[in-house]
Coordinates of C-alpha atoms and ligand atoms in Angstrom, one line a residue:
M1 CA -39.2 -36.5 62.5
S2 CA -35.8 -35.6 61.1
G3 CA -32.6 -37.4 62.0
H4 CA -28.9 -36.5 61.5
G5 CA -28.3 -38.7 58.4
T6 CA -25.5 -41.2 58.5
P7 CA -23.8 -41.7 61.8
I8 CA -20.1 -40.5 62.0
P9 CA -18.1 -42.8 64.3
M10 CA -15.1 -40.9 65.7
T11 CA -12.0 -41.7 67.7
S12 CA -9.6 -39.5 69.7
R13 CA -6.1 -40.5 70.7
K14 CA -3.7 -39.5 73.4
V15 CA -1.6 -36.4 72.4
S16 CA 0.7 -34.1 74.2
G17 CA 1.3 -30.4 73.9
L18 CA -1.9 -28.9 72.6
R19 CA -0.8 -25.4 71.5
G20 CA -2.1 -22.4 69.6
T21 CA -5.2 -20.2 69.4
A22 CA -8.7 -21.7 69.4
N23 CA -11.2 -19.4 67.7
V24 CA -14.4 -21.0 68.8
P25 CA -17.7 -20.2 67.1
G26 CA -20.3 -17.6 68.2
D27 CA -22.5 -18.0 71.2
K28 CA -25.5 -20.3 70.5
S29 CA -27.9 -18.6 73.0
I30 CA -27.1 -15.1 71.6
S31 CA -27.3 -16.3 68.0
H32 CA -30.8 -17.8 68.4
R33 CA -32.0 -14.6 70.1
S34 CA -30.4 -12.3 67.5
L35 CA -32.4 -13.9 64.8
I36 CA -35.6 -14.1 66.7
L37 CA -35.5 -10.5 68.1
G38 CA -34.3 -9.3 64.6
A39 CA -37.4 -10.9 63.2
M40 CA -39.6 -9.1 65.7
S41 CA -38.1 -5.7 64.9
V42 CA -39.2 -3.3 62.2
G43 CA -36.2 -2.7 59.9
E44 CA -32.8 -4.4 59.3
T45 CA -30.8 -6.1 62.1
K46 CA -27.2 -6.8 61.2
I47 CA -25.5 -9.7 62.9
S48 CA -21.8 -10.6 62.8
G49 CA -20.2 -13.7 64.3
L50 CA -23.4 -15.7 64.2
L51 CA -23.0 -19.4 65.1
E52 CA -23.6 -21.2 61.8
G53 CA -24.3 -24.5 63.5
E54 CA -27.4 -26.6 62.6
D55 CA -29.4 -25.5 65.6
V56 CA -29.1 -21.8 64.7
I57 CA -29.6 -22.4 60.9
D58 CA -32.9 -24.2 61.8
T59 CA -34.0 -21.0 63.7
A60 CA -33.0 -18.9 60.7
K61 CA -35.2 -21.1 58.5
A62 CA -38.0 -20.8 61.0
M63 CA -37.9 -17.0 61.0
R64 CA -38.2 -17.1 57.2
A65 CA -41.2 -19.4 57.5
F66 CA -42.9 -16.8 59.9
G67 CA -42.3 -14.0 57.3
A68 CA -39.0 -12.4 58.2
E69 CA -36.3 -11.9 55.5
V70 CA -33.2 -13.6 56.7
T71 CA -30.1 -13.3 54.5
D72 CA -26.7 -15.0 54.9
L73 CA -24.2 -12.4 53.7
G74 CA -21.2 -14.8 54.2
G75 CA -18.4 -14.9 56.7
G76 CA -20.7 -15.1 59.7
N77 CA -22.6 -11.9 58.7
W78 CA -26.3 -12.1 58.5
S79 CA -29.1 -9.6 57.9
V80 CA -32.7 -9.9 59.2
H81 CA -35.5 -7.7 58.0
G82 CA -38.1 -8.1 60.7
V83 CA -41.9 -8.0 60.6
G84 CA -42.4 -6.3 64.0
V85 CA -44.0 -7.5 67.2
G86 CA -47.2 -9.4 66.4
G87 CA -46.3 -9.4 62.7
F88 CA -45.6 -13.1 62.2
A89 CA -47.3 -14.8 59.3
E90 CA -48.7 -18.3 59.6
P91 CA -46.2 -20.8 58.2
S92 CA -47.4 -23.1 55.5
Q93 CA -45.0 -25.9 56.5
V94 CA -44.1 -27.7 59.6
I95 CA -41.3 -26.0 61.6
D96 CA -38.4 -28.4 62.0
C97 CA -36.2 -27.3 64.9
G98 CA -33.8 -30.2 64.4
N99 CA -31.9 -30.9 67.7
S100 CA -32.6 -27.5 69.3
G101 CA -34.6 -27.2 72.5
T102 CA -33.7 -23.5 72.7
G103 CA -34.9 -22.9 69.1
V104 CA -38.2 -24.7 69.5
R105 CA -39.1 -23.3 73.0
L106 CA -38.2 -19.7 72.2
I107 CA -40.0 -19.8 68.8
M108 CA -43.1 -21.3 70.5
G109 CA -43.1 -18.4 72.9
T110 CA -42.6 -15.9 70.2
M111 CA -45.6 -17.0 68.1
A112 CA -48.0 -18.0 70.9
T113 CA -49.4 -14.5 71.4
S114 CA -50.3 -13.9 67.7
G115 CA -53.5 -15.3 66.1
I116 CA -51.7 -17.9 64.0
S117 CA -51.0 -21.6 64.4
A118 CA -47.8 -23.5 63.8
T119 CA -46.7 -27.1 64.0
F120 CA -43.3 -28.0 65.4
T121 CA -41.1 -31.0 65.1
G122 CA -37.5 -32.0 65.6
D123 CA -35.1 -35.0 65.6
A124 CA -35.5 -38.0 67.9
S125 CA -33.7 -36.3 70.8
L126 CA -35.9 -33.2 70.6
C127 CA -39.1 -35.2 70.2
S128 CA -38.3 -36.9 73.5
R129 CA -37.9 -33.7 75.5
P130 CA -40.6 -32.1 77.7
M131 CA -42.5 -29.2 76.2
A132 CA -45.1 -28.8 78.9
R133 CA -42.7 -26.5 80.8
V134 CA -43.3 -24.0 78.0
T135 CA -46.8 -24.8 76.9
D136 CA -48.1 -24.5 80.5
P137 CA -47.2 -20.8 80.8
L138 CA -48.2 -20.1 77.2
A139 CA -51.7 -21.4 78.1
L140 CA -52.0 -18.6 80.6
F141 CA -51.6 -16.1 77.7
G142 CA -54.5 -18.0 76.0
A143 CA -52.5 -20.2 73.6
R144 CA -53.5 -23.8 73.1
S145 CA -51.2 -26.7 72.3
Y146 CA -51.8 -30.2 70.9
G147 CA -48.8 -32.5 71.1
R148 CA -48.0 -36.1 71.7
K149 CA -48.4 -37.9 75.0
G150 CA -46.4 -36.2 77.8
G151 CA -46.3 -32.9 76.0
R152 CA -43.8 -34.1 73.3
L153 CA -43.2 -32.9 69.7
P154 CA -44.6 -33.0 67.1
M155 CA -46.9 -30.3 68.5
T156 CA -49.2 -27.6 67.2
I157 CA -49.5 -24.3 69.0
V158 CA -52.7 -22.3 68.3
G159 CA -51.7 -18.8 69.2
A160 CA -53.9 -16.5 71.3
A161 CA -55.6 -13.9 69.1
D162 CA -56.4 -11.7 72.2
P163 CA -53.5 -12.5 74.6
V164 CA -53.6 -11.4 78.2
P165 CA -50.4 -10.6 80.1
V166 CA -49.2 -13.1 82.8
R167 CA -47.4 -13.3 86.1
Y168 CA -45.4 -16.5 86.1
V169 CA -43.0 -18.1 88.6
V170 CA -40.7 -20.4 86.6
P171 CA -40.8 -23.8 88.4
V172 CA -37.5 -25.1 87.1
P173 CA -34.2 -23.2 86.6
S174 CA -34.5 -22.7 82.8
A175 CA -33.6 -19.8 80.6
Q176 CA -35.5 -21.3 77.8
V177 CA -38.8 -21.2 79.8
K178 CA -38.1 -17.7 81.1
S179 CA -37.3 -16.5 77.6
A180 CA -40.4 -18.2 76.0
V181 CA -42.6 -16.4 78.5
L182 CA -40.9 -13.0 78.0
L183 CA -41.1 -13.4 74.2
A184 CA -44.8 -14.3 74.4
G185 CA -45.2 -11.2 76.7
L186 CA -43.9 -9.0 74.0
N187 CA -47.2 -9.2 72.1
A188 CA -49.5 -9.2 75.1
P189 CA -50.9 -5.8 76.3
G190 CA -49.8 -4.5 79.7
Q191 CA -47.0 -5.9 81.9
T192 CA -45.8 -9.5 81.9
V193 CA -43.9 -10.5 85.0
V194 CA -41.6 -13.5 85.2
I195 CA -40.0 -14.6 88.5
E196 CA -37.1 -17.0 88.7
K197 CA -35.9 -18.3 92.0
E198 CA -32.4 -19.1 90.7
A199 CA -30.7 -16.8 88.2
T200 CA -30.3 -18.4 84.7
R201 CA -28.6 -16.9 81.7
D202 CA -29.9 -13.4 81.1
H203 CA -29.3 -12.8 77.4
T204 CA -33.0 -12.4 76.7
E205 CA -33.3 -9.6 79.2
R206 CA -30.1 -7.8 78.1
M207 CA -31.0 -8.1 74.4
L208 CA -34.7 -7.0 74.9
A209 CA -33.4 -3.9 76.6
G210 CA -30.9 -3.4 73.7
F211 CA -33.8 -3.7 71.1
G212 CA -35.7 -1.0 73.0
A213 CA -38.2 -2.9 75.1
E214 CA -39.2 -1.6 78.5
I215 CA -37.9 -4.2 80.8
S216 CA -36.7 -4.1 84.4
V217 CA -35.1 -6.7 86.7
E218 CA -35.4 -6.6 90.5
E219 CA -33.7 -8.9 93.0
T220 CA -36.2 -9.6 95.7
S221 CA -36.7 -12.2 98.4
E222 CA -39.0 -14.1 95.9
G223 CA -36.1 -14.2 93.4
R224 CA -35.4 -12.2 90.2
V225 CA -38.5 -10.4 89.2
I226 CA -38.5 -9.4 85.5
T227 CA -41.2 -7.0 84.3
L228 CA -41.7 -6.5 80.6
T229 CA -44.1 -3.9 79.1
G230 CA -45.9 -5.5 76.1
Q231 CA -46.4 -4.3 72.5
P232 CA -43.3 -2.2 72.1
E233 CA -41.9 -1.4 68.7
L234 CA -38.5 -3.1 68.7
R235 CA -35.6 -1.2 67.1
P236 CA -33.3 -3.1 64.8
Q237 CA -29.8 -3.6 66.1
T238 CA -26.2 -4.2 65.0
I239 CA -25.1 -7.3 67.0
V240 CA -21.6 -8.7 67.4
V241 CA -22.0 -12.2 68.8
P242 CA -19.3 -13.0 71.3
R243 CA -17.7 -16.5 71.1
D244 CA -19.4 -19.2 73.0
P245 CA -18.1 -20.0 76.5
S246 CA -19.8 -23.4 76.3
S247 CA -17.8 -24.2 73.1
A248 CA -14.7 -22.7 74.7
A249 CA -15.1 -25.3 77.4
F250 CA -13.8 -28.1 75.1
P251 CA -10.4 -26.7 74.1
V252 CA -10.0 -25.2 77.6
C253 CA -10.6 -28.6 79.3
A254 CA -8.6 -30.4 76.7
A255 CA -5.6 -28.1 77.4
V256 CA -6.0 -28.6 81.2
I257 CA -5.8 -32.4 81.0
T258 CA -3.3 -32.8 78.2
E259 CA 0.4 -32.7 79.1
G260 CA 2.5 -29.8 77.9
S261 CA -0.5 -27.7 76.6
D262 CA -0.9 -24.0 76.4
V263 CA -4.0 -22.8 74.5
L264 CA -5.4 -19.3 74.0
V265 CA -9.2 -19.0 73.5
P266 CA -9.9 -15.3 72.5
N267 CA -13.0 -13.2 72.8
I268 CA -15.0 -15.4 75.1
G269 CA -18.3 -14.1 76.5
L270 CA -18.0 -14.2 80.3
N271 CA -21.5 -13.2 81.3
P272 CA -21.6 -14.3 85.0
T273 CA -24.7 -16.4 84.3
R274 CA -22.5 -18.5 81.9
A275 CA -19.0 -18.6 83.4
G276 CA -19.4 -21.1 86.3
L277 CA -17.1 -23.8 84.6
F278 CA -14.1 -21.5 84.6
T279 CA -14.5 -20.7 88.4
T280 CA -14.9 -24.4 89.1
L281 CA -11.8 -25.3 87.1
R282 CA -9.8 -22.8 89.0
E283 CA -11.0 -24.2 92.3
M284 CA -9.8 -27.6 91.1
G285 CA -6.4 -26.1 90.6
A286 CA -6.5 -25.5 86.8
D287 CA -4.0 -23.1 85.3
L288 CA -6.5 -20.8 83.7
E289 CA -6.1 -17.0 83.2
Y290 CA -8.3 -14.3 81.9
E291 CA -6.4 -11.8 79.7
N292 CA -7.6 -8.5 78.3
L293 CA -10.9 -8.4 80.3
R294 CA -13.3 -5.9 78.6
E295 CA -17.0 -5.2 77.8
E296 CA -18.4 -5.7 74.2
G297 CA -22.0 -5.2 73.2
G298 CA -23.2 -5.2 76.8
E299 CA -21.5 -8.5 77.6
P300 CA -18.2 -9.0 79.6
V301 CA -15.6 -10.6 77.3
A302 CA -12.0 -11.9 77.8
D303 CA -9.3 -14.0 76.2
L304 CA -8.8 -17.2 78.2
R305 CA -5.4 -18.9 78.5
A306 CA -5.5 -22.6 79.6
K307 CA -2.4 -24.6 80.4
F308 CA -1.8 -28.3 81.4
S309 CA -2.6 -28.7 85.0
P310 CA -1.2 -31.9 86.4
N311 CA -2.3 -31.4 90.1
L312 CA -6.1 -31.1 89.8
R313 CA -8.2 -31.8 92.9
G314 CA -11.7 -33.0 93.1
I315 CA -14.2 -30.5 94.7
E316 CA -17.8 -30.1 95.6
V317 CA -19.4 -27.9 93.0
P318 CA -21.8 -25.6 94.8
P319 CA -25.4 -26.3 93.7
E320 CA -26.1 -22.6 93.4
R321 CA -23.6 -22.5 90.6
A322 CA -25.4 -25.1 88.5
A323 CA -27.3 -22.8 86.2
S324 CA -24.2 -20.9 85.2
M325 CA -22.5 -24.0 84.0
I326 CA -25.4 -26.3 83.2
D327 CA -24.1 -27.3 79.7
E328 CA -20.6 -27.8 81.0
Y329 CA -21.1 -30.7 83.5
P330 CA -20.3 -33.4 80.8
V331 CA -16.9 -32.0 80.1
L332 CA -16.3 -31.1 83.7
S333 CA -16.9 -34.8 84.6
V334 CA -14.1 -35.6 82.1
V335 CA -11.7 -33.2 83.8
A336 CA -12.8 -34.6 87.2
S337 CA -11.6 -38.1 86.0
F338 CA -8.0 -36.7 85.8
A339 CA -8.2 -35.0 89.3
T340 CA -7.3 -36.7 92.5
G341 CA -10.3 -37.2 94.8
Q342 CA -14.0 -36.9 94.3
T343 CA -15.9 -34.2 92.4
V344 CA -19.4 -34.0 93.6
M345 CA -22.1 -32.3 91.5
R346 CA -25.4 -31.6 93.1
G347 CA -28.6 -29.8 92.2
V348 CA -28.3 -30.9 88.5
K349 CA -31.6 -32.7 87.9
E350 CA -32.0 -30.6 84.7
L351 CA -29.1 -32.6 83.1
R352 CA -31.6 -35.5 82.8
V353 CA -33.7 -33.6 80.3
K354 CA -31.1 -32.1 78.0
E355 CA -30.4 -33.4 74.4
S356 CA -29.9 -36.7 76.3
D357 CA -30.0 -37.7 79.9
R358 CA -26.5 -36.3 80.4
I359 CA -25.8 -37.9 83.8
D360 CA -26.7 -41.3 82.5
A361 CA -24.8 -40.8 79.2
M362 CA -21.6 -39.6 80.9
A363 CA -21.7 -42.1 83.8
K364 CA -22.0 -45.0 81.4
G365 CA -19.1 -43.7 79.2
L366 CA -16.9 -42.8 82.1
R367 CA -17.4 -46.2 83.7
A368 CA -16.6 -47.9 80.4
A369 CA -13.3 -45.9 80.4
G370 CA -12.4 -47.2 83.9
V371 CA -13.7 -44.3 86.1
T372 CA -16.0 -44.9 89.0
V373 CA -19.2 -42.8 89.0
D374 CA -22.0 -42.7 91.6
E375 CA -25.3 -41.1 90.8
G376 CA -28.7 -40.1 92.1
E377 CA -31.6 -38.3 90.5
D378 CA -30.1 -34.9 90.9
W379 CA -26.5 -35.5 91.7
W380 CA -23.4 -37.4 90.6
T381 CA -19.9 -38.0 91.9
V382 CA -16.8 -38.8 89.8
H383 CA -14.0 -40.6 91.6
G384 CA -10.9 -39.1 90.0
L385 CA -7.9 -41.3 89.2
G386 CA -5.3 -38.6 88.7
F387 CA -3.3 -37.6 85.7
G388 CA -1.9 -40.4 83.6
K389 CA -4.0 -43.0 85.3
V390 CA -7.3 -43.0 83.3
P391 CA -7.5 -46.2 81.1
G392 CA -9.9 -45.1 78.4
G393 CA -10.3 -47.6 75.5
A394 CA -14.1 -47.4 75.3
T395 CA -16.7 -46.7 72.6
V396 CA -19.5 -44.5 73.9
A397 CA -23.1 -43.8 72.6
S398 CA -23.4 -40.1 71.9
R399 CA -27.2 -40.3 71.9
L400 CA -27.7 -37.4 69.4
D401 CA -26.0 -35.1 72.0
H402 CA -23.2 -32.9 70.7
R403 CA -21.8 -32.2 74.2
I404 CA -21.6 -36.0 75.0
A405 CA -19.7 -36.6 71.7
M406 CA -17.3 -33.7 72.3
S407 CA -16.7 -34.6 75.9
F408 CA -15.5 -38.1 75.1
M409 CA -13.3 -36.8 72.2
V410 CA -11.6 -34.4 74.7
M411 CA -11.2 -37.4 77.2
G412 CA -9.4 -39.5 74.5
M413 CA -6.7 -36.8 74.3
A414 CA -5.4 -37.8 77.7
T415 CA -6.6 -41.4 78.4
E416 CA -4.1 -44.3 78.0
K417 CA -6.1 -45.9 75.2
P418 CA -8.2 -44.0 72.6
M419 CA -11.8 -43.0 73.2
S420 CA -14.5 -43.4 70.5
V421 CA -18.1 -42.3 70.0
D422 CA -20.6 -44.1 67.8
D423 CA -21.7 -40.9 66.2
G424 CA -20.1 -37.5 66.1
S425 CA -22.5 -36.0 63.7
P426 CA -24.4 -34.0 66.4
I427 CA -21.3 -31.9 67.0
A428 CA -22.4 -29.9 63.9
T429 CA -25.4 -28.5 65.9
S430 CA -23.2 -26.2 68.0
F431 CA -19.5 -26.5 67.0
P432 CA -19.2 -27.3 63.3
V433 CA -15.5 -26.6 63.2
F434 CA -14.7 -28.8 66.3
E435 CA -12.5 -31.3 64.4
P436 CA -10.3 -28.9 62.4
L437 CA -10.0 -26.6 65.3
M438 CA -8.9 -29.3 67.7
E439 CA -6.5 -30.8 65.1
S440 CA -4.9 -27.3 64.5
L441 CA -4.0 -27.4 68.3
G442 CA -2.4 -30.8 67.9
A443 CA -5.3 -33.2 68.7
R444 CA -5.8 -36.5 66.9
V445 CA -9.6 -36.7 66.4
E446 CA -10.4 -38.9 63.5
R447 CA -13.5 -40.1 61.7
V448 CA -13.4 -43.9 61.4
A449 CA -15.3 -46.3 59.1
G450 CA -18.5 -47.4 60.8
Ligands
S3P1 C1 -30.3 -22.1 76.8 C2 -30.7 -22.5 78.1 C3 -30.3 -23.8 78.7 C4 -29.1 -24.4 78.0 C5 -29.3 -24.4 76.6 C6 -29.4 -23.0 76.0 C7 -30.8 -20.9 76.3 O1 -31.4 -24.7 78.7 O2 -29.0 -25.8 78.5 O3 -28.1 -25.0 75.9 O4 -30.2 -20.4 75.3 O5 -31.7 -20.3 76.8 P1 -32.5 -24.7 79.9 O6 -33.3 -23.5 79.7 O7 -33.3 -25.9 79.5 O8 -31.8 -24.8 81.1

């Protein structure tokens, strides 16, 4: 089991006037999929703007271990010479996916319908997360899995040499599960059908179509019915990865709660299955504008301008919006602390099985900072104190979770006393330039001696 090395304690202090342009890194979901689909194509896929965070680098290493040629050309440009659908070689080493649930679950799906075996592991966070949600549908294709109790990593998947296509209703709102089944379906003969009751991020469907797979999506009374024809020859692509709305969330929310701020976050992917936070912030009264709305590489993109918003109101976030902002609830709960009134977040049980139990991690940290939080299994409420009234002054455990660490660093920019985390090292999984980028806007985020 790998760890993250030496913990990096970090502190963030109150500032005013965050200003400038925040060029956040490439989209994590699209970066993983670019490498994986590139590895399953015949010929060279060229990727620019790849997120070079630890999660994605672990996926690049994994694709090499399965036989693809993956080359870092510098400056966010990468080249992948794929081995074709069904062409994966059996890796000679354990595949270490680090902190990444997306990496491990998508790769398990990808190899599960070829006649090879692979053993997967990850850090302490990943080894505590449920994998049965993926191995259950993979068993229907004929793959077998041998993991620790409760379906945890380390785990060996024995791929199905003669896979059969499946029809699968995804039981939890999860793009990772949906994508694992679709990627497995690529190497099964005939049609694999995946049905999701609630729409989750649809990058896999969009990108499979772009790579030349036969895939259709139908909205029915049962939900979104996705039909994929197996064993296509995927055509290599040239991919420009848009910047990550989930990373943009941090400078945007920092600007909204920090007096005198005006921050531009250019080129943000605004796929509707990802943009729920920005709708929610506007409903709360945040001064947030989309500029230069356009389409790039099949995804809607815009420049976001966020300004200090002193009169935020707490709202009820509609549960049907949860999937489109599932990674953004931690930082939303920080913004909610600076609003007046309650922000109620329902239908968010999935937050309990992310890199950490995010409801528990945030609730404990917010309470330590002087904010009242109520919680149940699938909901939580933040009682906002209003701008200029949040005490802060706490040190919070980040629990190997990048979004917990970044959320409390954002909070410290506007609390009366500084906010600290015991370990900011997980930030490198998704946002390796977080500290210099926030500092360039005027934030005071510092590493402190442990
Ligand atoms: C992701 C799906 C989501 C999200 C994760 C990325 C993806 O996870 O939280 O950060 O790229 O498919 P779930 O599928 O578990 O909801």
